[in-house]
mmCIF file with all atom_site columns, C-alpha atoms in Angstrom:
data_model
loop_
_atom_site.group_PDB
_atom_site.id
_atom_site.type_symbol
_atom_site.label_atom_id
_atom_site.label_alt_id
_atom_site.label_comp_id
_atom_site.label_asym_id
_atom_site.label_entity_id
_atom_site.label_seq_id
_atom_site.pdbx_PDB_ins_code
_atom_site.Cartn_x
_atom_site.Cartn_y
_atom_site.Cartn_z
_atom_site.occupancy
_atom_site.B_iso_or_equiv
_atom_site.pdbx_formal_charge
_atom_site.auth_seq_id
_atom_site.auth_comp_id
_atom_site.auth_asym_id
_atom_site.auth_atom_id
_atom_site.pdbx_PDB_model_num
ATOM 1   C CA . MET A 1 1   ? 17.073  12.415  36.698 1.00 47.00 ? 203 MET A CA 1
ATOM 2   C CA . LEU A 1 2   ? 13.399  12.275  35.734 1.00 51.00 ? 204 LEU A CA 1
ATOM 3   C CA . THR A 1 3   ? 10.790  9.954   37.164 1.00 50.00 ? 205 THR A CA 1
ATOM 4   C CA . LEU A 1 4   ? 7.653   8.683   35.554 1.00 52.00 ? 206 LEU A CA 1
ATOM 5   C CA . ASN A 1 5   ? 4.166   9.170   36.851 1.00 51.00 ? 207 ASN A CA 1
ATOM 6   C CA . GLY A 1 6   ? 2.648   5.704   36.435 1.00 51.00 ? 208 GLY A CA 1
ATOM 7   C CA . ASN A 1 7   ? -0.794  7.188   35.898 1.00 53.00 ? 209 ASN A CA 1
ATOM 8   C CA . ASN A 1 8   ? 0.261   9.116   32.835 1.00 53.00 ? 210 ASN A CA 1
ATOM 9   C CA . PHE A 1 9   ? 3.016   7.277   31.005 1.00 55.00 ? 211 PHE A CA 1
ATOM 10  C CA . PHE A 1 10  ? 3.508   3.749   29.775 1.00 57.00 ? 212 PHE A CA 1
ATOM 11  C CA . PHE A 1 11  ? 7.140   2.783   29.284 1.00 56.00 ? 213 PHE A CA 1
ATOM 12  C CA . PHE A 1 12  ? 6.709   -0.986  28.828 1.00 58.00 ? 214 PHE A CA 1
ATOM 13  C CA . TYR A 1 13  ? 6.933   -1.634  32.553 1.00 62.00 ? 215 TYR A CA 1
ATOM 14  C CA . GLY A 1 14  ? 4.024   -2.808  34.679 1.00 66.00 ? 216 GLY A CA 1
ATOM 15  C CA . ASP A 1 15  ? 5.171   -0.674  37.596 1.00 70.00 ? 217 ASP A CA 1
ATOM 16  C CA . VAL A 1 16  ? 6.996   2.533   36.703 1.00 70.00 ? 218 VAL A CA 1
ATOM 17  C CA . SER A 1 17  ? 7.286   3.810   40.267 1.00 73.00 ? 219 SER A CA 1
ATOM 18  C CA . GLY A 1 18  ? 10.948  2.793   40.412 1.00 77.00 ? 220 GLY A CA 1
ATOM 19  C CA . VAL A 1 19  ? 11.903  3.778   36.876 1.00 79.00 ? 221 VAL A CA 1
ATOM 20  C CA . ASN A 1 20  ? 14.390  6.615   36.635 1.00 85.00 ? 222 ASN A CA 1
ATOM 21  C CA . ILE A 1 21  ? 15.152  8.395   33.410 1.00 89.00 ? 223 ILE A CA 1
ATOM 22  C CA . PHE A 1 22  ? 18.443  10.182  33.063 1.00 92.00 ? 224 PHE A CA 1
ATOM 23  C CA . PRO A 1 23  ? 18.849  13.352  30.970 1.00 94.00 ? 225 PRO A CA 1
ATOM 24  C CA . ALA A 1 24  ? 20.223  13.065  27.451 1.00 95.00 ? 226 ALA A CA 1
ATOM 25  C CA . THR A 1 25  ? 19.124  9.430   26.993 1.00 96.00 ? 227 THR A CA 1
ATOM 26  C CA . LEU A 1 26  ? 16.767  7.727   24.574 1.00 96.00 ? 228 LEU A CA 1
ATOM 27  C CA . GLU A 1 27  ? 14.227  7.369   27.360 1.00 95.00 ? 229 GLU A CA 1
ATOM 28  C CA . HIS A 1 28  ? 14.473  11.103  28.075 1.00 96.00 ? 230 HIS A CA 1
ATOM 29  C CA . GLY A 1 29  ? 13.784  11.877  24.418 1.00 97.00 ? 231 GLY A CA 1
ATOM 30  C CA . TYR A 1 30  ? 10.734  9.610   24.384 1.00 97.00 ? 232 TYR A CA 1
ATOM 31  C CA . LEU A 1 31  ? 9.447   11.156  27.602 1.00 95.00 ? 233 LEU A CA 1
ATOM 32  C CA . LEU A 1 32  ? 9.729   14.568  25.918 1.00 97.00 ? 234 LEU A CA 1
ATOM 33  C CA . ILE A 1 33  ? 7.666   13.221  23.001 1.00 97.00 ? 235 ILE A CA 1
ATOM 34  C CA . LEU A 1 34  ? 4.987   12.104  25.450 1.00 96.00 ? 236 LEU A CA 1
ATOM 35  C CA . ASN A 1 35  ? 5.046   15.594  26.949 1.00 95.00 ? 237 ASN A CA 1
ATOM 36  C CA . ASP A 1 36  ? 4.611   17.100  23.455 1.00 97.00 ? 238 ASP A CA 1
ATOM 37  C CA . ASP A 1 37  ? 8.033   18.739  23.613 1.00 97.00 ? 239 ASP A CA 1
ATOM 38  C CA . LEU A 1 38  ? 9.143   17.670  20.140 1.00 98.00 ? 240 LEU A CA 1
ATOM 39  C CA . ASP A 1 39  ? 11.812  20.358  19.862 1.00 98.00 ? 241 ASP A CA 1
ATOM 40  C CA . GLY A 1 40  ? 13.350  19.226  23.150 1.00 98.00 ? 242 GLY A CA 1
ATOM 41  C CA . ALA A 1 41  ? 13.245  15.632  21.932 1.00 98.00 ? 243 ALA A CA 1
ATOM 42  C CA . ILE A 1 42  ? 15.063  16.676  18.743 1.00 98.00 ? 244 ILE A CA 1
ATOM 43  C CA . ARG A 1 43  ? 17.838  18.229  20.836 1.00 98.00 ? 245 ARG A CA 1
ATOM 44  C CA . VAL A 1 44  ? 18.197  15.046  22.907 1.00 98.00 ? 246 VAL A CA 1
ATOM 45  C CA . PHE A 1 45  ? 18.139  12.645  19.951 1.00 98.00 ? 247 PHE A CA 1
ATOM 46  C CA . SER A 1 46  ? 20.491  14.818  17.872 1.00 98.00 ? 248 SER A CA 1
ATOM 47  C CA . ASP A 1 47  ? 23.182  14.416  20.522 1.00 97.00 ? 249 ASP A CA 1
ATOM 48  C CA . LEU A 1 48  ? 22.891  10.623  20.629 1.00 97.00 ? 250 LEU A CA 1
ATOM 49  C CA . ASP A 1 49  ? 24.690  8.298   18.260 1.00 96.00 ? 251 ASP A CA 1
ATOM 50  C CA . SER A 1 50  ? 22.482  5.229   17.982 1.00 96.00 ? 252 SER A CA 1
ATOM 51  C CA . PRO A 1 51  ? 20.216  3.670   15.363 1.00 97.00 ? 253 PRO A CA 1
ATOM 52  C CA . ARG A 1 52  ? 17.222  4.302   17.629 1.00 97.00 ? 254 ARG A CA 1
ATOM 53  C CA . ALA A 1 53  ? 18.056  8.004   18.000 1.00 98.00 ? 255 ALA A CA 1
ATOM 54  C CA . LYS A 1 54  ? 18.423  8.361   14.226 1.00 98.00 ? 256 LYS A CA 1
ATOM 55  C CA . TRP A 1 55  ? 15.005  6.743   13.751 1.00 98.00 ? 257 TRP A CA 1
ATOM 56  C CA . ALA A 1 56  ? 13.563  8.974   16.495 1.00 98.00 ? 258 ALA A CA 1
ATOM 57  C CA . LEU A 1 57  ? 14.540  12.051  14.476 1.00 98.00 ? 259 LEU A CA 1
ATOM 58  C CA . VAL A 1 58  ? 12.585  10.647  11.520 1.00 98.00 ? 260 VAL A CA 1
ATOM 59  C CA . LEU A 1 59  ? 9.702   9.846   13.881 1.00 98.00 ? 261 LEU A CA 1
ATOM 60  C CA . ILE A 1 60  ? 9.603   13.408  15.181 1.00 98.00 ? 262 ILE A CA 1
ATOM 61  C CA . SER A 1 61  ? 9.518   14.836  11.668 1.00 97.00 ? 263 SER A CA 1
ATOM 62  C CA . ILE A 1 62  ? 6.462   12.651  10.999 1.00 97.00 ? 264 ILE A CA 1
ATOM 63  C CA . LEU A 1 63  ? 4.847   13.737  14.257 1.00 97.00 ? 265 LEU A CA 1
ATOM 64  C CA . LYS A 1 64  ? 5.427   17.363  13.260 1.00 97.00 ? 266 LYS A CA 1
ATOM 65  C CA . GLY A 1 65  ? 3.648   16.719  9.965  1.00 94.00 ? 267 GLY A CA 1
ATOM 66  C CA . PHE A 1 66  ? 6.494   16.681  7.466  1.00 91.00 ? 268 PHE A CA 1
ATOM 67  C CA . LEU A 1 67  ? 9.030   14.125  6.400  1.00 91.00 ? 269 LEU A CA 1
ATOM 68  C CA . ASP A 1 68  ? 12.342  15.796  5.692  1.00 88.00 ? 270 ASP A CA 1
ATOM 69  C CA . LYS A 1 69  ? 14.418  12.602  5.805  1.00 88.00 ? 271 LYS A CA 1
ATOM 70  C CA . TYR A 1 70  ? 13.196  9.185   4.713  1.00 95.00 ? 272 TYR A CA 1
ATOM 71  C CA . PRO A 1 71  ? 13.702  6.236   7.045  1.00 97.00 ? 273 PRO A CA 1
ATOM 72  C CA . THR A 1 72  ? 15.607  3.169   5.956  1.00 98.00 ? 274 THR A CA 1
ATOM 73  C CA . TYR A 1 73  ? 14.115  -0.270  5.482  1.00 98.00 ? 275 TYR A CA 1
ATOM 74  C CA . PHE A 1 74  ? 15.724  -1.401  8.743  1.00 98.00 ? 276 PHE A CA 1
ATOM 75  C CA . GLN A 1 75  ? 14.571  1.637   10.714 1.00 98.00 ? 277 GLN A CA 1
ATOM 76  C CA . ILE A 1 76  ? 11.000  0.870   9.728  1.00 98.00 ? 278 ILE A CA 1
ATOM 77  C CA . ARG A 1 77  ? 11.421  -2.830  10.449 1.00 98.00 ? 279 ARG A CA 1
ATOM 78  C CA . ASN A 1 78  ? 13.074  -2.306  13.813 1.00 98.00 ? 280 ASN A CA 1
ATOM 79  C CA . PHE A 1 79  ? 11.207  0.654   15.274 1.00 98.00 ? 281 PHE A CA 1
ATOM 80  C CA . TYR A 1 80  ? 7.920   1.539   13.525 1.00 98.00 ? 282 TYR A CA 1
ATOM 81  C CA . GLU A 1 81  ? 5.826   -1.125  15.228 1.00 98.00 ? 283 GLU A CA 1
ATOM 82  C CA . ILE A 1 82  ? 7.316   -0.494  18.672 1.00 97.00 ? 284 ILE A CA 1
ATOM 83  C CA . ASP A 1 83  ? 6.772   3.251   18.499 1.00 98.00 ? 285 ASP A CA 1
ATOM 84  C CA . LEU A 1 84  ? 3.265   2.974   17.065 1.00 98.00 ? 286 LEU A CA 1
ATOM 85  C CA . ASP A 1 85  ? 2.346   0.692   19.968 1.00 97.00 ? 287 ASP A CA 1
ATOM 86  C CA . PHE A 1 86  ? 4.090   2.998   22.450 1.00 97.00 ? 288 PHE A CA 1
ATOM 87  C CA . LEU A 1 87  ? 2.165   6.043   21.243 1.00 98.00 ? 289 LEU A CA 1
ATOM 88  C CA . LEU A 1 88  ? -1.131  4.164   21.108 1.00 97.00 ? 290 LEU A CA 1
ATOM 89  C CA . LYS A 1 89  ? -0.743  2.858   24.656 1.00 96.00 ? 291 LYS A CA 1
ATOM 90  C CA . ASN A 1 90  ? 0.041   6.390   25.814 1.00 95.00 ? 292 ASN A CA 1
ATOM 91  C CA . GLU A 1 91  ? -3.099  7.674   24.072 1.00 96.00 ? 293 GLU A CA 1
ATOM 92  C CA . LYS A 1 92  ? -1.182  10.025  21.799 1.00 97.00 ? 294 LYS A CA 1
ATOM 93  C CA . ILE A 1 93  ? -3.864  9.668   19.146 1.00 97.00 ? 295 ILE A CA 1
ATOM 94  C CA . ALA A 1 94  ? -2.783  12.629  17.003 1.00 98.00 ? 296 ALA A CA 1
ATOM 95  C CA . TYR A 1 95  ? 0.715   11.130  16.827 1.00 98.00 ? 297 TYR A CA 1
ATOM 96  C CA . VAL A 1 96  ? -0.707  7.693   16.031 1.00 98.00 ? 298 VAL A CA 1
ATOM 97  C CA . GLU A 1 97  ? -2.670  9.257   13.172 1.00 98.00 ? 299 GLU A CA 1
ATOM 98  C CA . GLN A 1 98  ? 0.505   10.892  11.853 1.00 97.00 ? 300 GLN A CA 1
ATOM 99  C CA . LEU A 1 99  ? 2.355   7.560   11.897 1.00 97.00 ? 301 LEU A CA 1
ATOM 100 C CA . LEU A 1 100 ? -0.528  5.783   10.186 1.00 98.00 ? 302 LEU A CA 1
ATOM 101 C CA . GLY A 1 101 ? -0.655  8.586   7.634  1.00 97.00 ? 303 GLY A CA 1
ATOM 102 C CA . ALA A 1 102 ? 2.958   7.822   6.685  1.00 97.00 ? 304 ALA A CA 1
ATOM 103 C CA . LEU A 1 103 ? 2.197   4.195   5.818  1.00 98.00 ? 305 LEU A CA 1
ATOM 104 C CA . GLU A 1 104 ? 1.834   4.735   2.087  1.00 97.00 ? 306 GLU A CA 1
ATOM 105 C CA . ILE A 1 105 ? 5.218   6.439   1.867  1.00 96.00 ? 307 ILE A CA 1
ATOM 106 C CA . PHE A 1 106 ? 6.821   3.831   4.115  1.00 98.00 ? 308 PHE A CA 1
ATOM 107 C CA . SER A 1 107 ? 5.371   0.969   2.065  1.00 97.00 ? 309 SER A CA 1
ATOM 108 C CA . SER A 1 108 ? 7.574   2.052   -0.837 1.00 97.00 ? 310 SER A CA 1
ATOM 109 C CA . ILE A 1 109 ? 10.588  1.527   1.453  1.00 98.00 ? 311 ILE A CA 1
ATOM 110 C CA . ASN A 1 110 ? 9.464   -1.518  3.437  1.00 98.00 ? 312 ASN A CA 1
ATOM 111 C CA . GLN A 1 111 ? 6.592   -3.540  1.968  1.00 97.00 ? 313 GLN A CA 1
ATOM 112 C CA . GLU A 1 112 ? 5.765   -5.100  5.350  1.00 98.00 ? 314 GLU A CA 1
ATOM 113 C CA . VAL A 1 113 ? 4.865   -1.850  7.119  1.00 98.00 ? 315 VAL A CA 1
ATOM 114 C CA . TYR A 1 114 ? 1.092   -2.340  6.785  1.00 98.00 ? 316 TYR A CA 1
ATOM 115 C CA . LYS A 1 115 ? 1.515   -5.711  8.498  1.00 98.00 ? 317 LYS A CA 1
ATOM 116 C CA . TYR A 1 116 ? 3.380   -4.010  11.346 1.00 98.00 ? 318 TYR A CA 1
ATOM 117 C CA . ALA A 1 117 ? 0.530   -1.536  11.774 1.00 98.00 ? 319 ALA A CA 1
ATOM 118 C CA . ALA A 1 118 ? -1.999  -4.380  11.623 1.00 98.00 ? 320 ALA A CA 1
ATOM 119 C CA . ARG A 1 119 ? -0.192  -6.287  14.358 1.00 98.00 ? 321 ARG A CA 1
ATOM 120 C CA . VAL A 1 120 ? -0.241  -3.241  16.651 1.00 98.00 ? 322 VAL A CA 1
ATOM 121 C CA . MET A 1 121 ? -3.942  -2.701  16.010 1.00 98.00 ? 323 MET A CA 1
ATOM 122 C CA . TYR A 1 122 ? -4.718  -6.369  16.629 1.00 98.00 ? 324 TYR A CA 1
ATOM 123 C CA . GLU A 1 123 ? -2.739  -6.552  19.868 1.00 98.00 ? 325 GLU A CA 1
ATOM 124 C CA . ASN A 1 124 ? -4.524  -3.413  21.086 1.00 98.00 ? 326 ASN A CA 1
ATOM 125 C CA . LYS A 1 125 ? -7.915  -4.973  20.258 1.00 98.00 ? 327 LYS A CA 1
ATOM 126 C CA . LEU A 1 126 ? -8.626  -2.563  17.391 1.00 98.00 ? 328 LEU A CA 1
ATOM 127 C CA . TYR A 1 127 ? -9.736  -5.443  15.212 1.00 98.00 ? 329 TYR A CA 1
ATOM 128 C CA . SER A 1 128 ? -11.419 -3.619  12.326 1.00 98.00 ? 330 SER A CA 1
ATOM 129 C CA . ALA A 1 129 ? -8.350  -1.413  11.903 1.00 98.00 ? 331 ALA A CA 1
ATOM 130 C CA . ALA A 1 130 ? -6.153  -4.524  12.065 1.00 98.00 ? 332 ALA A CA 1
ATOM 131 C CA . LEU A 1 131 ? -8.135  -6.156  9.275  1.00 98.00 ? 333 LEU A CA 1
ATOM 132 C CA . LYS A 1 132 ? -7.942  -2.975  7.186  1.00 98.00 ? 334 LYS A CA 1
ATOM 133 C CA . TYR A 1 133 ? -4.141  -2.926  7.409  1.00 98.00 ? 335 TYR A CA 1
ATOM 134 C CA . MET A 1 134 ? -3.827  -6.672  6.844  1.00 98.00 ? 336 MET A CA 1
ATOM 135 C CA . ASN A 1 135 ? -5.822  -6.288  3.633  1.00 98.00 ? 337 ASN A CA 1
ATOM 136 C CA . LYS A 1 136 ? -3.604  -3.406  2.518  1.00 98.00 ? 338 LYS A CA 1
ATOM 137 C CA . SER A 1 137 ? -0.547  -5.530  3.273  1.00 98.00 ? 339 SER A CA 1
ATOM 138 C CA . LYS A 1 138 ? -1.995  -8.426  1.296  1.00 97.00 ? 340 LYS A CA 1
ATOM 139 C CA . LYS A 1 139 ? -2.282  -6.193  -1.795 1.00 97.00 ? 341 LYS A CA 1
ATOM 140 C CA . ILE A 1 140 ? 1.396   -5.270  -1.607 1.00 97.00 ? 342 ILE A CA 1
ATOM 141 C CA . TYR A 1 141 ? 2.929   -8.626  -0.718 1.00 95.00 ? 343 TYR A CA 1
ATOM 142 C CA . TYR A 1 142 ? 0.550   -11.561 -0.855 1.00 97.00 ? 344 TYR A CA 1
ATOM 143 C CA . ASN A 1 143 ? 3.169   -14.286 -0.296 1.00 97.00 ? 345 ASN A CA 1
ATOM 144 C CA . ASP A 1 144 ? 3.857   -13.334 3.315  1.00 98.00 ? 346 ASP A CA 1
ATOM 145 C CA . ALA A 1 145 ? 3.316   -16.388 5.539  1.00 98.00 ? 347 ALA A CA 1
ATOM 146 C CA . GLU A 1 146 ? 3.160   -14.301 8.711  1.00 98.00 ? 348 GLU A CA 1
ATOM 147 C CA . LEU A 1 147 ? 0.430   -12.115 7.224  1.00 98.00 ? 349 LEU A CA 1
ATOM 148 C CA . HIS A 1 148 ? -1.664  -15.176 6.363  1.00 98.00 ? 350 HIS A CA 1
ATOM 149 C CA . PHE A 1 149 ? -1.127  -16.453 9.904  1.00 98.00 ? 351 PHE A CA 1
ATOM 150 C CA . MET A 1 150 ? -2.385  -13.114 11.259 1.00 98.00 ? 352 MET A CA 1
ATOM 151 C CA . LEU A 1 151 ? -5.417  -13.221 8.974  1.00 98.00 ? 353 LEU A CA 1
ATOM 152 C CA . ALA A 1 152 ? -6.197  -16.765 10.111 1.00 98.00 ? 354 ALA A CA 1
ATOM 153 C CA . LYS A 1 153 ? -6.005  -15.635 13.753 1.00 98.00 ? 355 LYS A CA 1
ATOM 154 C CA . TYR A 1 154 ? -8.318  -12.720 13.008 1.00 98.00 ? 356 TYR A CA 1
ATOM 155 C CA . TYR A 1 155 ? -10.917 -14.879 11.252 1.00 98.00 ? 357 TYR A CA 1
ATOM 156 C CA . LEU A 1 156 ? -10.762 -17.537 13.960 1.00 98.00 ? 358 LEU A CA 1
ATOM 157 C CA . ARG A 1 157 ? -11.390 -14.808 16.517 1.00 97.00 ? 359 ARG A CA 1
ATOM 158 C CA . VAL A 1 158 ? -14.589 -13.757 14.719 1.00 97.00 ? 360 VAL A CA 1
ATOM 159 C CA . ASN A 1 159 ? -15.634 -17.403 14.180 1.00 96.00 ? 361 ASN A CA 1
ATOM 160 C CA . ASP A 1 160 ? -15.298 -17.218 10.401 1.00 97.00 ? 362 ASP A CA 1
ATOM 161 C CA . PHE A 1 161 ? -13.825 -20.703 10.143 1.00 97.00 ? 363 PHE A CA 1
ATOM 162 C CA . GLU A 1 162 ? -13.916 -20.869 6.361  1.00 97.00 ? 364 GLU A CA 1
ATOM 163 C CA . HIS A 1 163 ? -11.684 -17.808 5.987  1.00 98.00 ? 365 HIS A CA 1
ATOM 164 C CA . ALA A 1 164 ? -9.522  -18.862 8.940  1.00 98.00 ? 366 ALA A CA 1
ATOM 165 C CA . ASP A 1 165 ? -8.931  -22.235 7.281  1.00 98.00 ? 367 ASP A CA 1
ATOM 166 C CA . PHE A 1 166 ? -8.205  -20.606 3.924  1.00 98.00 ? 368 PHE A CA 1
ATOM 167 C CA . TYR A 1 167 ? -5.572  -18.267 5.344  1.00 98.00 ? 369 TYR A CA 1
ATOM 168 C CA . ILE A 1 168 ? -3.890  -20.852 7.540  1.00 98.00 ? 370 ILE A CA 1
ATOM 169 C CA . ASN A 1 169 ? -3.588  -23.078 4.474  1.00 98.00 ? 371 ASN A CA 1
ATOM 170 C CA . GLU A 1 170 ? -2.099  -20.169 2.512  1.00 98.00 ? 372 GLU A CA 1
ATOM 171 C CA . CYS A 1 171 ? 0.418   -19.726 5.326  1.00 98.00 ? 373 CYS A CA 1
ATOM 172 C CA . LEU A 1 172 ? 1.300   -23.410 5.377  1.00 98.00 ? 374 LEU A CA 1
ATOM 173 C CA . ASN A 1 173 ? 1.632   -23.497 1.581  1.00 98.00 ? 375 ASN A CA 1
ATOM 174 C CA . LEU A 1 174 ? 4.409   -20.930 1.962  1.00 98.00 ? 376 LEU A CA 1
ATOM 175 C CA . ILE A 1 175 ? 6.075   -22.458 5.056  1.00 98.00 ? 377 ILE A CA 1
ATOM 176 C CA . PRO A 1 176 ? 4.773   -26.013 5.576  1.00 98.00 ? 378 PRO A CA 1
ATOM 177 C CA . GLU A 1 177 ? 6.565   -26.564 8.891  1.00 97.00 ? 379 GLU A CA 1
ATOM 178 C CA . TYR A 1 178 ? 5.713   -23.218 10.526 1.00 97.00 ? 380 TYR A CA 1
ATOM 179 C CA . TYR A 1 179 ? 4.938   -24.538 14.004 1.00 98.00 ? 381 TYR A CA 1
ATOM 180 C CA . PRO A 1 180 ? 2.601   -21.741 15.230 1.00 97.00 ? 382 PRO A CA 1
ATOM 181 C CA . ALA A 1 181 ? 0.568   -22.193 12.036 1.00 98.00 ? 383 ALA A CA 1
ATOM 182 C CA . LEU A 1 182 ? 0.342   -25.946 12.560 1.00 98.00 ? 384 LEU A CA 1
ATOM 183 C CA . VAL A 1 183 ? -0.974  -25.332 16.079 1.00 98.00 ? 385 VAL A CA 1
ATOM 184 C CA . LEU A 1 184 ? -3.480  -22.757 14.821 1.00 98.00 ? 386 LEU A CA 1
ATOM 185 C CA . LYS A 1 185 ? -4.590  -25.140 12.045 1.00 97.00 ? 387 LYS A CA 1
ATOM 186 C CA . ARG A 1 186 ? -5.479  -27.721 14.716 1.00 97.00 ? 388 ARG A CA 1
ATOM 187 C CA . GLN A 1 187 ? -7.396  -25.092 16.702 1.00 97.00 ? 389 GLN A CA 1
ATOM 188 C CA . ILE A 1 188 ? -9.368  -24.083 13.621 1.00 97.00 ? 390 ILE A CA 1
ATOM 189 C CA . GLU A 1 189 ? -10.193 -27.690 12.813 1.00 96.00 ? 391 GLU A CA 1
ATOM 190 C CA . GLU A 1 190 ? -11.243 -28.426 16.417 1.00 95.00 ? 392 GLU A CA 1
ATOM 191 C CA . GLN A 1 191 ? -13.597 -25.454 16.500 1.00 93.00 ? 393 GLN A CA 1
ATOM 192 C CA . TRP A 1 192 ? -14.946 -25.771 12.975 1.00 88.00 ? 394 TRP A CA 1
ATOM 193 C CA . PHE A 1 193 ? -15.597 -29.467 12.638 1.00 79.00 ? 395 PHE A CA 1
#
C-alpha cells in the first residue's frame, strides 16, 4: 500500500493524509505518472482491464512524446479533460504541454477537445489560454451551445458586456431553454445596463 504526501500530490481530495493507494490499481498507475515512472505506469495499466486503464496507456504514449495508438472519441470525451486538469494541478507542466500538443490530432477524432482544454484552463484561472482554446474550438464546431456559454462567461469576467451578450444569445439561439444560460443572460443584463 502506498500513501500520498499531501504536499506533493493532488488526487482530487482536500486532505490526502488518509488516502491509501494499493498496488496494481488505477491510482497506483497515476501515482507512478506523477513520479515520472512512465514505464512502471505502463506495467500497471497493462494489467488492468478497464476503459480508464486503456486510455491511460494512450496518455502515457503522449507523455513519452509519441502516439502509437489513437484514442477513441469516448476516451477523449471521458478522460482528456480530467487528466489535463490532474496534471496541471500537480504542476507536471511538461506533461501538460504534451497533452496540449496532441490537440490537433485529437480534434480529428473528437471535435470538442479544444473546448475541454479551454474549460481546464479557465477553471485553473489561465484565462488567456482558455480564450485561445475556445477560439480554436469555435473554428471547428461553431454551433456548440456550451462553447458559447463558456465564451459568454469569459467575456463577462473581463467586463466585455457586448461580447458576453453576443455569445449568450448565440448559446440561447441553439438551446433556448438552457437554464444556466438564462441565468447568465440575466447577470449580463444586470451588469451591463
